[in-house]
């Protein structure tokens, strides 16, 4: 299963997801397939996919970026929300996981919108800047290595246009961010980034308890 939103019991999660987060049939198929995989918890919650699509519609996004594609659910949710000329530059290191995504992107008829870049995301983000990508993206979703989040954030901000959004997943770490006993590198990195974003004069941001904690920051 993909995880439900943090703090919701099963009954309330079912209420939110089953009745109030309608899903494209190909998204549902991909979610169920991925839910049987060993790393299923890496898949975002369906209400998060819905929310990413909502943000894309809200700001009229065309050019989008994703760091951490896994089996392609979030890229598919965003691609389905984009206009016909819209693009998702999707970064991941795994051919195997993204290969699953490709099949479903094709099935949903949006494969042409998704520009998959296999390789370390930090390199890809630097390359996008070098290719003239600064200020050209409307929206970005970050969901890869937690210890690299600060790098993704710093490399993504210049790529966004003014008023563009960056969304970051797992910002509550299943509650670990608020538990001082938890001191692993990933949790420490996310805690530091939460503090930094909250005080960052370059953005206006909100940390939502959606999925495992989703921060949305708007570039000022
Ligand atoms: Ca995640």
mmCIF file of C-alpha atoms and ligand atoms in Angstrom:
data_model
loop_
_atom_site.group_PDB
_atom_site.id
_atom_site.type_symbol
_atom_site.label_atom_id
_atom_site.label_comp_id
_atom_site.label_asym_id
_atom_site.label_seq_id
_atom_site.Cartn_x
_atom_site.Cartn_y
_atom_site.Cartn_z
ATOM 1 C CA UNK A 1 0.000 0.000 0.000
ATOM 2 C CA UNK A 2 0.946 3.600 -0.434
ATOM 3 C CA UNK A 3 0.855 5.248 2.962
ATOM 4 C CA UNK A 4 -2.131 7.221 4.118
ATOM 5 C CA UNK A 5 -1.833 10.743 5.431
ATOM 6 C CA UNK A 6 -0.017 11.039 8.737
ATOM 7 C CA UNK A 7 -2.217 10.884 11.822
ATOM 8 C CA UNK A 8 -5.301 9.509 10.034
ATOM 9 C CA UNK A 9 -6.668 6.176 11.232
ATOM 10 C CA UNK A 10 -7.764 3.659 8.586
ATOM 11 C CA UNK A 11 -11.422 4.652 8.738
ATOM 12 C CA UNK A 12 -10.751 8.351 8.238
ATOM 13 C CA UNK A 13 -8.131 7.634 5.586
ATOM 14 C CA UNK A 14 -10.668 5.540 3.660
ATOM 15 C CA UNK A 15 -13.183 8.359 3.957
ATOM 16 C CA UNK A 16 -10.697 10.835 2.464
ATOM 17 C CA UNK A 17 -9.264 8.605 -0.237
ATOM 18 C CA UNK A 18 -12.127 6.403 -1.364
ATOM 19 C CA UNK A 19 -14.768 9.094 -1.489
ATOM 20 C CA UNK A 20 -12.942 12.337 -1.969
ATOM 21 C CA UNK A 21 -9.805 11.808 -4.027
ATOM 22 C CA UNK A 22 -11.060 10.456 -7.365
ATOM 23 C CA UNK A 23 -8.219 8.897 -9.305
ATOM 24 C CA UNK A 24 -7.633 8.377 -13.031
ATOM 25 C CA UNK A 25 -8.034 4.597 -13.692
ATOM 26 C CA UNK A 26 -4.398 4.237 -14.814
ATOM 27 C CA UNK A 27 -3.205 5.983 -11.639
ATOM 28 C CA UNK A 28 -5.268 3.532 -9.582
ATOM 29 C CA UNK A 29 -3.810 0.581 -11.489
ATOM 30 C CA UNK A 30 -0.231 1.804 -10.996
ATOM 31 C CA UNK A 31 -0.841 2.509 -7.293
ATOM 32 C CA UNK A 32 -2.175 -0.998 -6.697
ATOM 33 C CA UNK A 33 0.708 -2.627 -8.613
ATOM 34 C CA UNK A 34 3.335 -0.552 -6.774
ATOM 35 C CA UNK A 35 1.585 -1.285 -3.481
ATOM 36 C CA UNK A 36 2.636 -4.934 -3.852
ATOM 37 C CA UNK A 37 6.322 -4.044 -4.253
ATOM 38 C CA UNK A 38 8.865 -4.183 -1.400
ATOM 39 C CA UNK A 39 9.420 -0.389 -1.487
ATOM 40 C CA UNK A 40 5.698 0.414 -1.683
ATOM 41 C CA UNK A 41 5.959 3.029 1.065
ATOM 42 C CA UNK A 42 7.978 5.175 -1.340
ATOM 43 C CA UNK A 43 4.849 5.816 -3.363
ATOM 44 C CA UNK A 44 2.985 9.012 -2.514
ATOM 45 C CA UNK A 45 -0.542 8.865 -1.109
ATOM 46 C CA UNK A 46 -3.369 9.269 -3.657
ATOM 47 C CA UNK A 47 -4.589 12.470 -1.969
ATOM 48 C CA UNK A 48 -1.080 13.869 -2.453
ATOM 49 C CA UNK A 49 -1.228 13.064 -6.167
ATOM 50 C CA UNK A 50 -4.564 14.820 -6.304
ATOM 51 C CA UNK A 51 -3.084 17.818 -4.493
ATOM 52 C CA UNK A 52 -0.084 18.037 -6.860
ATOM 53 C CA UNK A 53 -2.538 18.051 -9.788
ATOM 54 C CA UNK A 54 -4.563 20.741 -8.024
ATOM 55 C CA UNK A 55 -1.450 22.919 -7.629
ATOM 56 C CA UNK A 56 -0.557 22.444 -11.295
ATOM 57 C CA UNK A 57 -4.044 23.614 -12.298
ATOM 58 C CA UNK A 58 -4.018 26.450 -9.745
ATOM 59 C CA UNK A 59 -0.877 28.102 -11.078
ATOM 60 C CA UNK A 60 -1.424 27.106 -14.726
ATOM 61 C CA UNK A 61 1.860 25.189 -14.795
ATOM 62 C CA UNK A 62 3.368 24.028 -18.088
ATOM 63 C CA UNK A 63 7.000 23.205 -17.320
ATOM 64 C CA UNK A 64 7.493 20.981 -14.306
ATOM 65 C CA UNK A 65 10.285 19.096 -12.623
ATOM 66 C CA UNK A 66 10.386 16.024 -10.445
ATOM 67 C CA UNK A 67 13.251 14.661 -8.357
ATOM 68 C CA UNK A 68 12.625 11.028 -7.396
ATOM 69 C CA UNK A 69 10.221 9.329 -9.793
ATOM 70 C CA UNK A 70 10.169 5.768 -8.370
ATOM 71 C CA UNK A 71 7.475 3.844 -10.311
ATOM 72 C CA UNK A 72 5.987 6.982 -11.801
ATOM 73 C CA UNK A 73 2.805 7.750 -9.848
ATOM 74 C CA UNK A 74 3.563 11.418 -9.079
ATOM 75 C CA UNK A 75 4.871 12.078 -12.624
ATOM 76 C CA UNK A 76 1.675 10.531 -13.998
ATOM 77 C CA UNK A 77 -0.551 12.575 -11.662
ATOM 78 C CA UNK A 78 1.207 15.783 -12.751
ATOM 79 C CA UNK A 79 1.352 14.865 -16.455
ATOM 80 C CA UNK A 80 -2.398 14.170 -16.484
ATOM 81 C CA UNK A 81 -3.008 17.629 -14.993
ATOM 82 C CA UNK A 82 -0.771 19.453 -17.470
ATOM 83 C CA UNK A 83 -1.980 20.975 -20.737
ATOM 84 C CA UNK A 84 -1.087 19.134 -23.977
ATOM 85 C CA UNK A 85 2.129 21.128 -24.396
ATOM 86 C CA UNK A 86 3.122 20.552 -20.743
ATOM 87 C CA UNK A 87 6.281 18.727 -19.663
ATOM 88 C CA UNK A 88 7.603 16.877 -16.640
ATOM 89 C CA UNK A 89 11.384 16.552 -16.424
ATOM 90 C CA UNK A 90 11.560 13.447 -14.231
ATOM 91 C CA UNK A 91 14.837 12.591 -12.456
ATOM 92 C CA UNK A 92 15.620 9.184 -11.004
ATOM 93 C CA UNK A 93 18.562 6.795 -10.749
ATOM 94 C CA UNK A 94 16.593 3.596 -11.354
ATOM 95 C CA UNK A 95 15.892 2.239 -14.839
ATOM 96 C CA UNK A 96 13.989 -0.624 -13.238
ATOM 97 C CA UNK A 97 11.498 1.470 -11.236
ATOM 98 C CA UNK A 98 10.977 4.134 -13.892
ATOM 99 C CA UNK A 99 10.551 1.350 -16.479
ATOM 100 C CA UNK A 100 7.353 0.415 -14.653
ATOM 101 C CA UNK A 101 6.263 4.054 -14.794
ATOM 102 C CA UNK A 102 6.898 4.325 -18.534
ATOM 103 C CA UNK A 103 4.405 1.554 -19.276
ATOM 104 C CA UNK A 104 1.685 3.329 -17.332
ATOM 105 C CA UNK A 105 2.561 6.768 -18.751
ATOM 106 C CA UNK A 106 2.067 5.219 -22.200
ATOM 107 C CA UNK A 107 -1.151 3.523 -21.179
ATOM 108 C CA UNK A 108 -2.526 6.866 -19.931
ATOM 109 C CA UNK A 109 -1.429 8.581 -23.152
ATOM 110 C CA UNK A 110 0.943 11.073 -21.476
ATOM 111 C CA UNK A 111 4.374 9.483 -22.115
ATOM 112 C CA UNK A 112 5.280 12.267 -24.558
ATOM 113 C CA UNK A 113 4.933 14.821 -21.746
ATOM 114 C CA UNK A 114 7.486 13.082 -19.530
ATOM 115 C CA UNK A 115 11.187 13.643 -20.152
ATOM 116 C CA UNK A 116 12.876 11.007 -17.997
ATOM 117 C CA UNK A 117 16.481 11.714 -17.003
ATOM 118 C CA UNK A 118 18.269 8.748 -15.475
ATOM 119 C CA UNK A 119 21.214 9.715 -13.272
ATOM 120 C CA UNK A 120 22.009 11.495 -10.009
ATOM 121 C CA UNK A 121 19.453 14.306 -9.636
ATOM 122 C CA UNK A 122 22.040 16.832 -8.465
ATOM 123 C CA UNK A 123 23.871 16.431 -11.800
ATOM 124 C CA UNK A 124 20.628 16.679 -13.777
ATOM 125 C CA UNK A 125 19.547 19.845 -11.935
ATOM 126 C CA UNK A 126 22.947 21.458 -12.623
ATOM 127 C CA UNK A 127 22.651 20.442 -16.255
ATOM 128 C CA UNK A 128 19.179 21.996 -16.526
ATOM 129 C CA UNK A 129 20.594 25.294 -15.232
ATOM 130 C CA UNK A 130 23.482 25.059 -17.719
ATOM 131 C CA UNK A 131 20.976 24.385 -20.527
ATOM 132 C CA UNK A 132 19.294 27.714 -19.782
ATOM 133 C CA UNK A 133 16.628 26.332 -17.458
ATOM 134 C CA UNK A 134 16.867 29.148 -14.886
ATOM 135 C CA UNK A 135 13.444 30.695 -14.240
ATOM 136 C CA UNK A 136 11.775 28.375 -16.748
ATOM 137 C CA UNK A 137 9.969 25.955 -14.465
ATOM 138 C CA UNK A 138 6.573 26.582 -12.898
ATOM 139 C CA UNK A 139 6.453 23.671 -10.502
ATOM 140 C CA UNK A 140 8.779 21.106 -8.913
ATOM 141 C CA UNK A 141 8.193 18.048 -6.717
ATOM 142 C CA UNK A 142 11.080 16.756 -4.608
ATOM 143 C CA UNK A 143 10.940 13.200 -3.239
ATOM 144 C CA UNK A 144 14.316 11.416 -3.455
ATOM 145 C CA UNK A 145 17.314 11.052 -1.068
ATOM 146 C CA UNK A 146 16.498 12.860 2.176
ATOM 147 C CA UNK A 147 20.151 13.697 2.893
ATOM 148 C CA UNK A 148 20.297 15.487 -0.474
ATOM 149 C CA UNK A 149 17.068 17.484 -0.062
ATOM 150 C CA UNK A 150 18.896 20.705 0.759
ATOM 151 C CA UNK A 151 20.895 20.398 -2.468
ATOM 152 C CA UNK A 152 17.761 19.670 -4.505
ATOM 153 C CA UNK A 153 16.038 22.677 -2.933
ATOM 154 C CA UNK A 154 18.952 25.031 -3.594
ATOM 155 C CA UNK A 155 19.369 23.818 -7.180
ATOM 156 C CA UNK A 156 15.611 23.906 -7.860
ATOM 157 C CA UNK A 157 14.884 27.445 -6.610
ATOM 158 C CA UNK A 158 16.838 29.183 -9.424
ATOM 159 C CA UNK A 159 15.072 26.984 -11.990
ATOM 160 C CA UNK A 160 11.654 28.199 -10.825
ATOM 161 C CA UNK A 161 10.005 31.315 -12.156
ATOM 162 C CA UNK A 162 8.825 33.930 -9.701
ATOM 163 C CA UNK A 163 5.551 32.615 -8.236
ATOM 164 C CA UNK A 164 6.557 29.034 -9.081
ATOM 165 C CA UNK A 165 6.072 26.285 -6.506
ATOM 166 C CA UNK A 166 8.326 23.633 -5.057
ATOM 167 C CA UNK A 167 6.664 20.790 -3.123
ATOM 168 C CA UNK A 168 8.765 18.540 -0.875
ATOM 169 C CA UNK A 169 7.588 15.154 0.429
ATOM 170 C CA UNK A 170 8.306 13.364 3.730
ATOM 171 C CA UNK A 171 8.880 16.562 5.682
ATOM 172 C CA UNK A 172 7.407 14.978 8.849
ATOM 173 C CA UNK A 173 9.314 11.673 8.577
ATOM 174 C CA UNK A 174 6.478 9.678 10.125
ATOM 175 C CA UNK A 175 6.655 11.992 13.157
ATOM 176 C CA UNK A 176 10.407 11.560 13.677
ATOM 177 C CA UNK A 177 11.162 15.255 13.066
ATOM 178 C CA UNK A 178 9.451 16.060 16.396
ATOM 179 C CA UNK A 179 11.121 13.216 18.342
ATOM 180 C CA UNK A 180 14.493 14.355 19.738
ATOM 181 C CA UNK A 181 15.548 10.721 20.269
ATOM 182 C CA UNK A 182 15.663 10.203 16.502
ATOM 183 C CA UNK A 183 19.020 11.367 15.201
ATOM 184 C CA UNK A 184 19.618 9.534 11.909
ATOM 185 C CA UNK A 185 21.138 11.526 9.042
ATOM 186 C CA UNK A 186 17.941 11.694 7.014
ATOM 187 C CA UNK A 187 15.831 12.999 9.888
ATOM 188 C CA UNK A 188 18.500 15.542 10.877
ATOM 189 C CA UNK A 189 18.675 16.742 7.278
ATOM 190 C CA UNK A 190 14.895 17.192 7.048
ATOM 191 C CA UNK A 191 14.729 18.972 10.423
ATOM 192 C CA UNK A 192 17.433 21.408 9.299
ATOM 193 C CA UNK A 193 15.676 22.011 5.980
ATOM 194 C CA UNK A 194 12.298 22.583 7.685
ATOM 195 C CA UNK A 195 13.947 25.269 9.860
ATOM 196 C CA UNK A 196 15.677 26.795 6.856
ATOM 197 C CA UNK A 197 12.575 26.966 4.645
ATOM 198 C CA UNK A 198 10.454 28.438 7.457
ATOM 199 C CA UNK A 199 12.928 31.338 7.717
ATOM 200 C CA UNK A 200 13.860 31.567 4.030
ATOM 201 C CA UNK A 201 13.194 35.096 2.692
ATOM 202 C CA UNK A 202 13.212 33.721 -0.884
ATOM 203 C CA UNK A 203 9.960 31.810 -0.406
ATOM 204 C CA UNK A 204 6.588 31.756 1.308
ATOM 205 C CA UNK A 205 6.012 28.209 2.563
ATOM 206 C CA UNK A 206 3.535 25.974 4.338
ATOM 207 C CA UNK A 207 4.178 22.526 5.858
ATOM 208 C CA UNK A 208 1.027 20.439 5.450
ATOM 209 C CA UNK A 209 0.280 17.141 7.262
ATOM 210 C CA UNK A 210 -0.633 15.568 3.923
ATOM 211 C CA UNK A 211 0.820 12.126 3.222
ATOM 212 C CA UNK A 212 4.054 12.055 5.256
ATOM 213 C CA UNK A 213 4.209 15.862 5.414
ATOM 214 C CA UNK A 214 4.245 17.985 2.280
ATOM 215 C CA UNK A 215 5.910 21.388 2.260
ATOM 216 C CA UNK A 216 4.815 23.747 -0.477
ATOM 217 C CA UNK A 217 7.036 26.793 -1.041
ATOM 218 C CA UNK A 218 6.242 29.611 -3.439
ATOM 219 C CA UNK A 219 9.192 31.494 -4.910
ATOM 220 C CA UNK A 220 8.952 35.220 -4.158
HETATM 221 CA CA1 LIG B 1 8.047 10.176 -0.477
#
